PDB file of C-alpha atoms in Angstrom:
ATOM      1  CA  PRO A 290    -103.479 -22.734 -26.991  1.00 41.00           C
ATOM      2  CA  LYS A 291    -105.719 -25.420 -27.789  1.00 44.00           C
ATOM      3  CA  SER A 292    -104.880 -27.370 -30.980  1.00 50.00           C
ATOM      4  CA  MET A 293    -107.488 -27.750 -33.811  1.00 49.00           C
ATOM      5  CA  LYS A 294    -107.826 -30.035 -36.634  1.00 50.00           C
ATOM      6  CA  ARG A 295    -108.552 -28.192 -39.795  1.00 55.00           C
ATOM      7  CA  SER A 296    -108.592 -28.764 -43.701  1.00 55.00           C
ATOM      8  CA  ARG A 297    -105.377 -28.068 -45.567  1.00 52.00           C
ATOM      9  CA  ASP A 298    -106.911 -24.882 -46.944  1.00 58.00           C
ATOM     10  CA  ASP A 299    -107.854 -23.618 -43.572  1.00 59.00           C
ATOM     11  CA  VAL A 300    -104.223 -24.285 -42.397  1.00 54.00           C
ATOM     12  CA  ASP A 301    -102.895 -22.051 -45.307  1.00 56.00           C
ATOM     13  CA  VAL A 302    -105.096 -19.215 -44.188  1.00 51.00           C
ATOM     14  CA  ALA A 303    -104.448 -19.717 -40.501  1.00 52.00           C
ATOM     15  CA  LEU A 304    -100.693 -19.704 -41.097  1.00 53.00           C
ATOM     16  CA  LYS A 305    -100.284 -16.963 -43.603  1.00 53.00           C
ATOM     17  CA  ALA A 306    -102.905 -14.679 -41.637  1.00 47.00           C
ATOM     18  CA  HIS A 307    -100.495 -14.748 -38.596  1.00 45.00           C
ATOM     19  CA  SER A 308     -97.173 -14.791 -40.235  1.00 45.00           C
ATOM     20  CA  THR A 309     -94.399 -13.085 -38.185  1.00 50.00           C
ATOM     21  CA  ASN A 310     -90.789 -12.987 -38.066  1.00 53.00           C
ATOM     22  CA  CYS A 311     -89.982 -15.682 -35.279  1.00 62.00           C
ATOM     23  CA  SER A 312     -87.230 -17.907 -34.200  1.00 75.00           C
ATOM     24  CA  SER A 313     -87.645 -21.632 -34.038  1.00 84.00           C
ATOM     25  CA  PHE A 314     -85.594 -24.767 -33.702  1.00 88.00           C
ATOM     26  CA  VAL A 315     -85.811 -28.575 -33.310  1.00 91.00           C
ATOM     27  CA  GLN A 316     -84.084 -30.839 -30.682  1.00 91.00           C
ATOM     28  CA  ILE A 317     -83.462 -34.513 -30.971  1.00 91.00           C
ATOM     29  CA  LEU A 318     -83.699 -35.869 -27.404  1.00 90.00           C
ATOM     30  CA  GLY A 319     -81.834 -39.198 -27.538  1.00 82.00           C
ATOM     31  CA  LEU A 320     -82.287 -41.453 -24.479  1.00 70.00           C
ATOM     32  CA  ASP A 321     -79.552 -43.677 -25.633  1.00 64.00           C
ATOM     33  CA  THR A 322     -81.296 -46.995 -24.610  1.00 71.00           C
ATOM     34  CA  GLY A 323     -82.387 -50.025 -26.570  1.00 72.00           C
ATOM     35  CA  ASP A 324     -85.943 -50.140 -25.392  1.00 74.00           C
ATOM     36  CA  THR A 325     -87.092 -46.664 -26.390  1.00 81.00           C
ATOM     37  CA  VAL A 326     -87.011 -44.269 -29.196  1.00 86.00           C
ATOM     38  CA  PRO A 327     -85.611 -40.682 -29.343  1.00 90.00           C
ATOM     39  CA  SER A 328     -88.033 -37.768 -28.842  1.00 93.00           C
ATOM     40  CA  VAL A 329     -88.151 -34.774 -31.182  1.00 94.00           C
ATOM     41  CA  LEU A 330     -89.058 -31.312 -29.678  1.00 94.00           C
ATOM     42  CA  ILE A 331     -90.030 -28.390 -31.779  1.00 92.00           C
ATOM     43  CA  VAL A 332     -89.716 -24.929 -30.156  1.00 90.00           C
ATOM     44  CA  THR A 333     -91.104 -21.589 -31.326  1.00 85.00           C
ATOM     45  CA  GLU A 334     -91.540 -18.382 -29.688  1.00 81.00           C
ATOM     46  CA  SER A 335     -95.051 -19.156 -28.629  1.00 82.00           C
ATOM     47  CA  THR A 336     -95.299 -22.907 -28.085  1.00 85.00           C
ATOM     48  CA  ARG A 337     -93.479 -26.332 -27.710  1.00 90.00           C
ATOM     49  CA  CYS A 338     -94.608 -29.615 -29.052  1.00 93.00           C
ATOM     50  CA  ILE A 339     -92.903 -33.009 -28.806  1.00 95.00           C
ATOM     51  CA  PHE A 340     -93.094 -36.267 -30.611  1.00 96.00           C
ATOM     52  CA  ASN A 341     -92.904 -39.471 -28.622  1.00 95.00           C
ATOM     53  CA  ALA A 342     -92.438 -39.858 -25.012  1.00 93.00           C
ATOM     54  CA  GLY A 343     -90.384 -42.925 -24.243  1.00 90.00           C
ATOM     55  CA  ASP A 344     -89.453 -44.085 -20.705  1.00 89.00           C
ATOM     56  CA  GLY A 345     -86.804 -41.995 -19.188  1.00 87.00           C
ATOM     57  CA  LEU A 346     -87.728 -38.843 -21.136  1.00 88.00           C
ATOM     58  CA  GLN A 347     -88.543 -36.806 -18.021  1.00 86.00           C
ATOM     59  CA  ARG A 348     -85.268 -37.696 -16.405  1.00 86.00           C
ATOM     60  CA  PHE A 349     -83.176 -36.905 -19.542  1.00 87.00           C
ATOM     61  CA  CYS A 350     -84.941 -33.440 -19.632  1.00 87.00           C
ATOM     62  CA  ASN A 351     -84.157 -32.660 -16.081  1.00 85.00           C
ATOM     63  CA  GLN A 352     -80.388 -33.853 -16.527  1.00 86.00           C
ATOM     64  CA  HIS A 353     -79.949 -31.858 -19.527  1.00 87.00           C
ATOM     65  CA  GLN A 354     -81.846 -28.720 -18.342  1.00 88.00           C
ATOM     66  CA  ILE A 355     -84.469 -28.947 -21.265  1.00 88.00           C
ATOM     67  CA  LYS A 356     -87.613 -26.802 -20.418  1.00 84.00           C
ATOM     68  CA  MET A 357     -90.913 -28.152 -21.136  1.00 83.00           C
ATOM     69  CA  ASN A 358     -92.858 -24.949 -20.262  1.00 79.00           C
ATOM     70  CA  ARG A 359     -95.459 -24.101 -22.863  1.00 82.00           C
ATOM     71  CA  LEU A 360     -95.649 -27.759 -24.055  1.00 89.00           C
ATOM     72  CA  ASN A 361     -99.288 -28.400 -25.074  1.00 88.00           C
ATOM     73  CA  ASN A 362     -99.125 -31.041 -27.693  1.00 93.00           C
ATOM     74  CA  LEU A 363     -97.599 -34.530 -27.792  1.00 95.00           C
ATOM     75  CA  PHE A 364     -97.559 -36.574 -31.213  1.00 95.00           C
ATOM     76  CA  LEU A 365     -97.120 -40.227 -31.165  1.00 95.00           C
ATOM     77  CA  THR A 366     -95.681 -42.186 -34.005  1.00 93.00           C
ATOM     78  CA  ARG A 367     -96.961 -45.558 -32.582  1.00 90.00           C
ATOM     79  CA  LEU A 368     -98.911 -46.699 -29.718  1.00 89.00           C
ATOM     80  CA  ASP A 369     -96.163 -48.895 -28.112  1.00 87.00           C
ATOM     81  CA  ALA A 370     -94.189 -49.049 -24.931  1.00 86.00           C
ATOM     82  CA  ASP A 371     -91.191 -47.265 -26.596  1.00 88.00           C
ATOM     83  CA  THR A 372     -93.218 -44.301 -27.496  1.00 91.00           C
ATOM     84  CA  VAL A 373     -95.580 -43.911 -24.621  1.00 91.00           C
ATOM     85  CA  GLY A 374     -93.570 -45.284 -21.628  1.00 90.00           C
ATOM     86  CA  GLY A 375     -92.671 -42.077 -20.261  1.00 90.00           C
ATOM     87  CA  LEU A 376     -95.962 -40.162 -21.001  1.00 91.00           C
ATOM     88  CA  LEU A 377     -97.620 -40.435 -17.528  1.00 89.00           C
ATOM     89  CA  GLY A 378     -94.482 -39.642 -15.667  1.00 87.00           C
ATOM     90  CA  MET A 379     -93.783 -36.603 -17.935  1.00 87.00           C
ATOM     91  CA  TYR A 380     -97.370 -35.286 -17.391  1.00 87.00           C
ATOM     92  CA  LEU A 381     -97.207 -35.352 -13.700  1.00 85.00           C
ATOM     93  CA  THR A 382     -94.166 -33.034 -13.754  1.00 85.00           C
ATOM     94  CA  LEU A 383     -95.963 -30.812 -16.546  1.00 85.00           C
ATOM     95  CA  ALA A 384     -98.953 -30.572 -14.273  1.00 85.00           C
ATOM     96  CA  ASP A 385     -96.807 -29.558 -11.234  1.00 83.00           C
ATOM     97  CA  SER A 386     -95.196 -26.815 -13.284  1.00 83.00           C
ATOM     98  CA  GLY A 387     -98.725 -25.373 -14.045  1.00 82.00           C
ATOM     99  CA  ILE A 388     -99.507 -26.759 -17.362  1.00 84.00           C
ATOM    100  CA  LYS A 389    -103.326 -27.667 -17.327  1.00 84.00           C
ATOM    101  CA  LYS A 390    -103.837 -29.539 -20.474  1.00 87.00           C
ATOM    102  CA  LEU A 391    -101.918 -31.781 -22.764  1.00 89.00           C
ATOM    103  CA  ALA A 392    -103.309 -32.886 -26.242  1.00 92.00           C
ATOM    104  CA  VAL A 393    -102.084 -36.284 -27.033  1.00 94.00           C
ATOM    105  CA  HIS A 394    -102.255 -37.084 -30.957  1.00 93.00           C
ATOM    106  CA  GLY A 395    -101.835 -40.511 -32.006  1.00 91.00           C
ATOM    107  CA  PRO A 396    -103.293 -43.772 -33.458  1.00 89.00           C
ATOM    108  CA  VAL A 397    -106.580 -45.326 -32.293  1.00 85.00           C
ATOM    109  CA  GLY A 398    -106.123 -46.753 -28.849  1.00 87.00           C
ATOM    110  CA  ILE A 399    -104.568 -43.742 -27.208  1.00 89.00           C
ATOM    111  CA  SER A 400    -107.846 -42.750 -25.562  1.00 90.00           C
ATOM    112  CA  ARG A 401    -107.803 -46.372 -23.870  1.00 89.00           C
ATOM    113  CA  PHE A 402    -104.281 -46.002 -22.789  1.00 89.00           C
ATOM    114  CA  ILE A 403    -104.886 -42.557 -21.276  1.00 88.00           C
ATOM    115  CA  LYS A 404    -108.005 -44.018 -19.549  1.00 88.00           C
ATOM    116  CA  ALA A 405    -106.228 -46.953 -18.195  1.00 87.00           C
ATOM    117  CA  GLY A 406    -103.580 -44.721 -16.697  1.00 84.00           C
ATOM    118  CA  SER A 407    -105.955 -42.128 -15.249  1.00 79.00           C
ATOM    119  CA  GLY A 408    -105.636 -43.540 -11.791  1.00 79.00           C
ATOM    120  CA  PHE A 409    -102.018 -42.777 -11.911  1.00 76.00           C
ATOM    121  CA  CYS A 410    -102.676 -39.036 -12.353  1.00 73.00           C
ATOM    122  CA  GLU A 411    -105.839 -38.748 -10.008  1.00 70.00           C
ATOM    123  CA  ASN A 412    -104.115 -36.656  -7.631  1.00 72.00           C
ATOM    124  CA  ARG A 413    -103.867 -33.932 -10.172  1.00 74.00           C
ATOM    125  CA  PRO A 414    -107.518 -33.190 -10.674  1.00 68.00           C
ATOM    126  CA  GLU A 415    -106.802 -29.714 -12.196  1.00 71.00           C
ATOM    127  CA  ALA A 416    -104.773 -31.257 -15.130  1.00 73.00           C
ATOM    128  CA  GLN A 417    -106.051 -32.971 -17.932  1.00 84.00           C
ATOM    129  CA  LEU A 418    -104.651 -35.372 -20.764  1.00 86.00           C
ATOM    130  CA  GLU A 419    -106.781 -34.918 -23.835  1.00 90.00           C
ATOM    131  CA  PRO A 420    -106.516 -37.845 -26.218  1.00 91.00           C
ATOM    132  CA  SER A 421    -106.826 -37.032 -30.049  1.00 91.00           C
ATOM    133  CA  GLU A 422    -107.136 -40.323 -32.043  1.00 90.00           C
ATOM    134  CA  LEU A 423    -106.184 -39.748 -35.686  1.00 85.00           C
ATOM    135  CA  GLN A 424    -108.981 -40.830 -37.919  1.00 80.00           C
ATOM    136  CA  PRO A 425    -109.586 -40.295 -41.690  1.00 77.00           C
ATOM    137  CA  PRO A 426    -109.261 -37.821 -43.579  1.00 77.00           C
ATOM    138  CA  PHE A 427    -106.182 -37.157 -41.360  1.00 79.00           C
ATOM    139  CA  ASN A 428    -106.361 -33.344 -41.550  1.00 82.00           C
ATOM    140  CA  PRO A 429    -103.456 -31.130 -40.277  1.00 82.00           C
ATOM    141  CA  VAL A 430    -103.403 -30.088 -36.549  1.00 85.00           C
ATOM    142  CA  VAL A 431    -103.043 -26.303 -36.126  1.00 80.00           C
ATOM    143  CA  VAL A 432    -100.946 -26.066 -32.878  1.00 79.00           C
ATOM    144  CA  ASP A 433    -100.976 -22.239 -33.033  1.00 79.00           C
ATOM    145  CA  SER A 434    -100.650 -19.523 -35.446  1.00 77.00           C
ATOM    146  CA  SER A 435     -97.015 -20.296 -36.335  1.00 81.00           C
ATOM    147  CA  LEU A 436     -97.042 -24.132 -36.456  1.00 86.00           C
ATOM    148  CA  ALA A 437     -99.126 -26.888 -38.200  1.00 88.00           C
ATOM    149  CA  VAL A 438     -98.480 -30.538 -37.863  1.00 91.00           C
ATOM    150  CA  THR A 439     -99.799 -32.970 -40.631  1.00 90.00           C
ATOM    151  CA  PRO A 440    -100.038 -36.663 -39.828  1.00 91.00           C
ATOM    152  CA  ILE A 441     -99.108 -39.293 -42.582  1.00 90.00           C
ATOM    153  CA  VAL A 442    -100.547 -42.512 -41.455  1.00 85.00           C
ATOM    154  CA  VAL A 443     -99.153 -45.889 -42.829  1.00 83.00           C
ATOM    155  CA  LEU A 444    -101.477 -48.963 -42.275  1.00 75.00           C
ATOM    156  CA  ARG A 445    -100.290 -52.587 -42.247  1.00 67.00           C
ATOM    157  CA  GLU A 446    -101.621 -54.251 -45.428  1.00 66.00           C
ATOM    158  CA  GLY A 447    -105.040 -55.509 -45.152  1.00 60.00           C
ATOM    159  CA  VAL A 448    -105.733 -53.520 -41.847  1.00 59.00           C
ATOM    160  CA  ALA A 449    -108.565 -51.051 -41.332  1.00 58.00           C
ATOM    161  CA  PRO A 450    -107.476 -47.781 -39.970  1.00 53.00           C
ATOM    162  CA  CYS A 451    -109.656 -47.927 -36.861  1.00 54.00           C
ATOM    163  CA  GLU A 452    -110.683 -50.881 -34.748  1.00 49.00           C
ATOM    164  CA  GLU A 453    -111.311 -54.481 -35.290  1.00 48.00           C
ATOM    165  CA  ALA A 454    -113.661 -56.390 -33.177  1.00 45.00           C
ATOM    166  CA  GLY A 455    -113.907 -53.447 -30.891  1.00 46.00           C
ATOM    167  CA  ARG A 456    -110.208 -53.562 -30.118  1.00 48.00           C
ATOM    168  CA  PRO A 457    -107.480 -51.339 -31.127  1.00 46.00           C
ATOM    169  CA  LEU A 458    -104.945 -53.041 -33.396  1.00 53.00           C
ATOM    170  CA  VAL A 459    -101.795 -52.147 -31.541  1.00 58.00           C
ATOM    171  CA  GLY A 460     -98.699 -51.957 -33.700  1.00 62.00           C
ATOM    172  CA  SER A 461    -100.797 -51.956 -36.888  1.00 73.00           C
ATOM    173  CA  VAL A 462    -100.515 -48.124 -37.460  1.00 81.00           C
ATOM    174  CA  ALA A 463     -97.517 -45.972 -37.694  1.00 87.00           C
ATOM    175  CA  VAL A 464     -97.612 -42.298 -38.197  1.00 91.00           C
ATOM    176  CA  SER A 465     -95.067 -39.801 -39.766  1.00 92.00           C
ATOM    177  CA  TYR A 466     -95.635 -36.116 -39.176  1.00 94.00           C
ATOM    178  CA  VAL A 467     -94.923 -32.993 -41.467  1.00 92.00           C
ATOM    179  CA  ALA A 468     -94.464 -29.929 -39.298  1.00 91.00           C
ATOM    180  CA  ARG A 469     -94.852 -26.576 -41.190  1.00 88.00           C
ATOM    181  CA  LEU A 470     -94.095 -23.121 -39.824  1.00 84.00           C
ATOM    182  CA  ALA A 471     -95.790 -19.986 -41.026  1.00 77.00           C
ATOM    183  CA  ASP A 472     -94.282 -18.165 -43.883  1.00 72.00           C
ATOM    184  CA  ILE A 473     -91.951 -15.358 -42.778  1.00 69.00           C
ATOM    185  CA  ALA A 474     -92.391 -12.128 -44.671  1.00 67.00           C
ATOM    186  CA  GLY A 475     -89.236 -10.881 -46.447  1.00 69.00           C
ATOM    187  CA  ARG A 476     -87.913  -7.413 -45.734  1.00 75.00           C
ATOM    188  CA  PHE A 477     -88.703  -4.518 -48.110  1.00 76.00           C
ATOM    189  CA  ASP A 478     -85.836  -3.468 -50.114  1.00 80.00           C
ATOM    190  CA  VAL A 479     -86.322   0.284 -50.778  1.00 82.00           C
ATOM    191  CA  GLY A 480     -83.600   0.395 -53.433  1.00 84.00           C
ATOM    192  CA  ARG A 481     -85.068  -2.413 -55.649  1.00 85.00           C
ATOM    193  CA  ALA A 482     -88.499  -0.731 -55.315  1.00 82.00           C
ATOM    194  CA  LYS A 483     -87.245   2.603 -56.547  1.00 84.00           C
ATOM    195  CA  ALA A 484     -85.320   0.744 -59.363  1.00 87.00           C
ATOM    196  CA  VAL A 485     -88.543  -0.780 -60.678  1.00 87.00           C
ATOM    197  CA  GLY A 486     -90.390   2.454 -60.409  1.00 85.00           C
ATOM    198  CA  VAL A 487     -92.398   2.139 -57.394  1.00 83.00           C
ATOM    199  CA  PRO A 488     -93.161   5.774 -56.179  1.00 84.00           C
ATOM    200  CA  ALA A 489     -92.447   6.708 -52.428  1.00 82.00           C
ATOM    201  CA  GLY A 490     -95.391   7.096 -50.419  1.00 80.00           C
ATOM    202  CA  PRO A 491     -98.377   4.981 -49.491  1.00 82.00           C
ATOM    203  CA  LEU A 492     -97.363   2.103 -51.793  1.00 79.00           C
ATOM    204  CA  PHE A 493     -94.134   1.665 -49.850  1.00 76.00           C
ATOM    205  CA  GLY A 494     -96.152   1.262 -46.550  1.00 74.00           C
ATOM    206  CA  ARG A 495     -98.456  -1.400 -48.312  1.00 76.00           C
ATOM    207  CA  LEU A 496     -95.235  -3.219 -49.461  1.00 72.00           C
ATOM    208  CA  LYS A 497     -93.476  -3.353 -46.059  1.00 67.00           C
TER     209      LYS A 497
END
């Protein structure tokens, strides 16, 4: 599903309106090298998203049989070689597996990086890398009805959040992310409902 940037109030509505009992988990994908950073994979029943794609990520996933199907969103904490070094290679593999679009969220400059690497992916014309540069007011990204990701952008002192002299300030911006799952409804306790005087009938159905 295509991700959308929304206000925080809209996120509350989107997540609560689709709250379901679903399983989810997080995996830390450690590449065990000194020139890259680990990736973080969030998996729900309906989607997957990953944070950072350092060099060797695709090989690591193949070796450890980590599935990347249903991966639609990549979030970058910095625009640097240790966070994007494995992006293009990973995307070629994703395209070959049938994924048609990958949204890449990150600091200003990610659009230029993807454009510069487009020639590397030109033999996959049916697939797209879709850059999404983080700009003020840094609203949450709704990945789907079960997951929203909010960026927290940290700027180097004295640096504007966008561009200076028409060029991205590589390394001047770092981003942390807060991932929020939809609220999970609790189970209806018939015994407690009766104990507080709730009559059996239509009200039980509304409470379940």
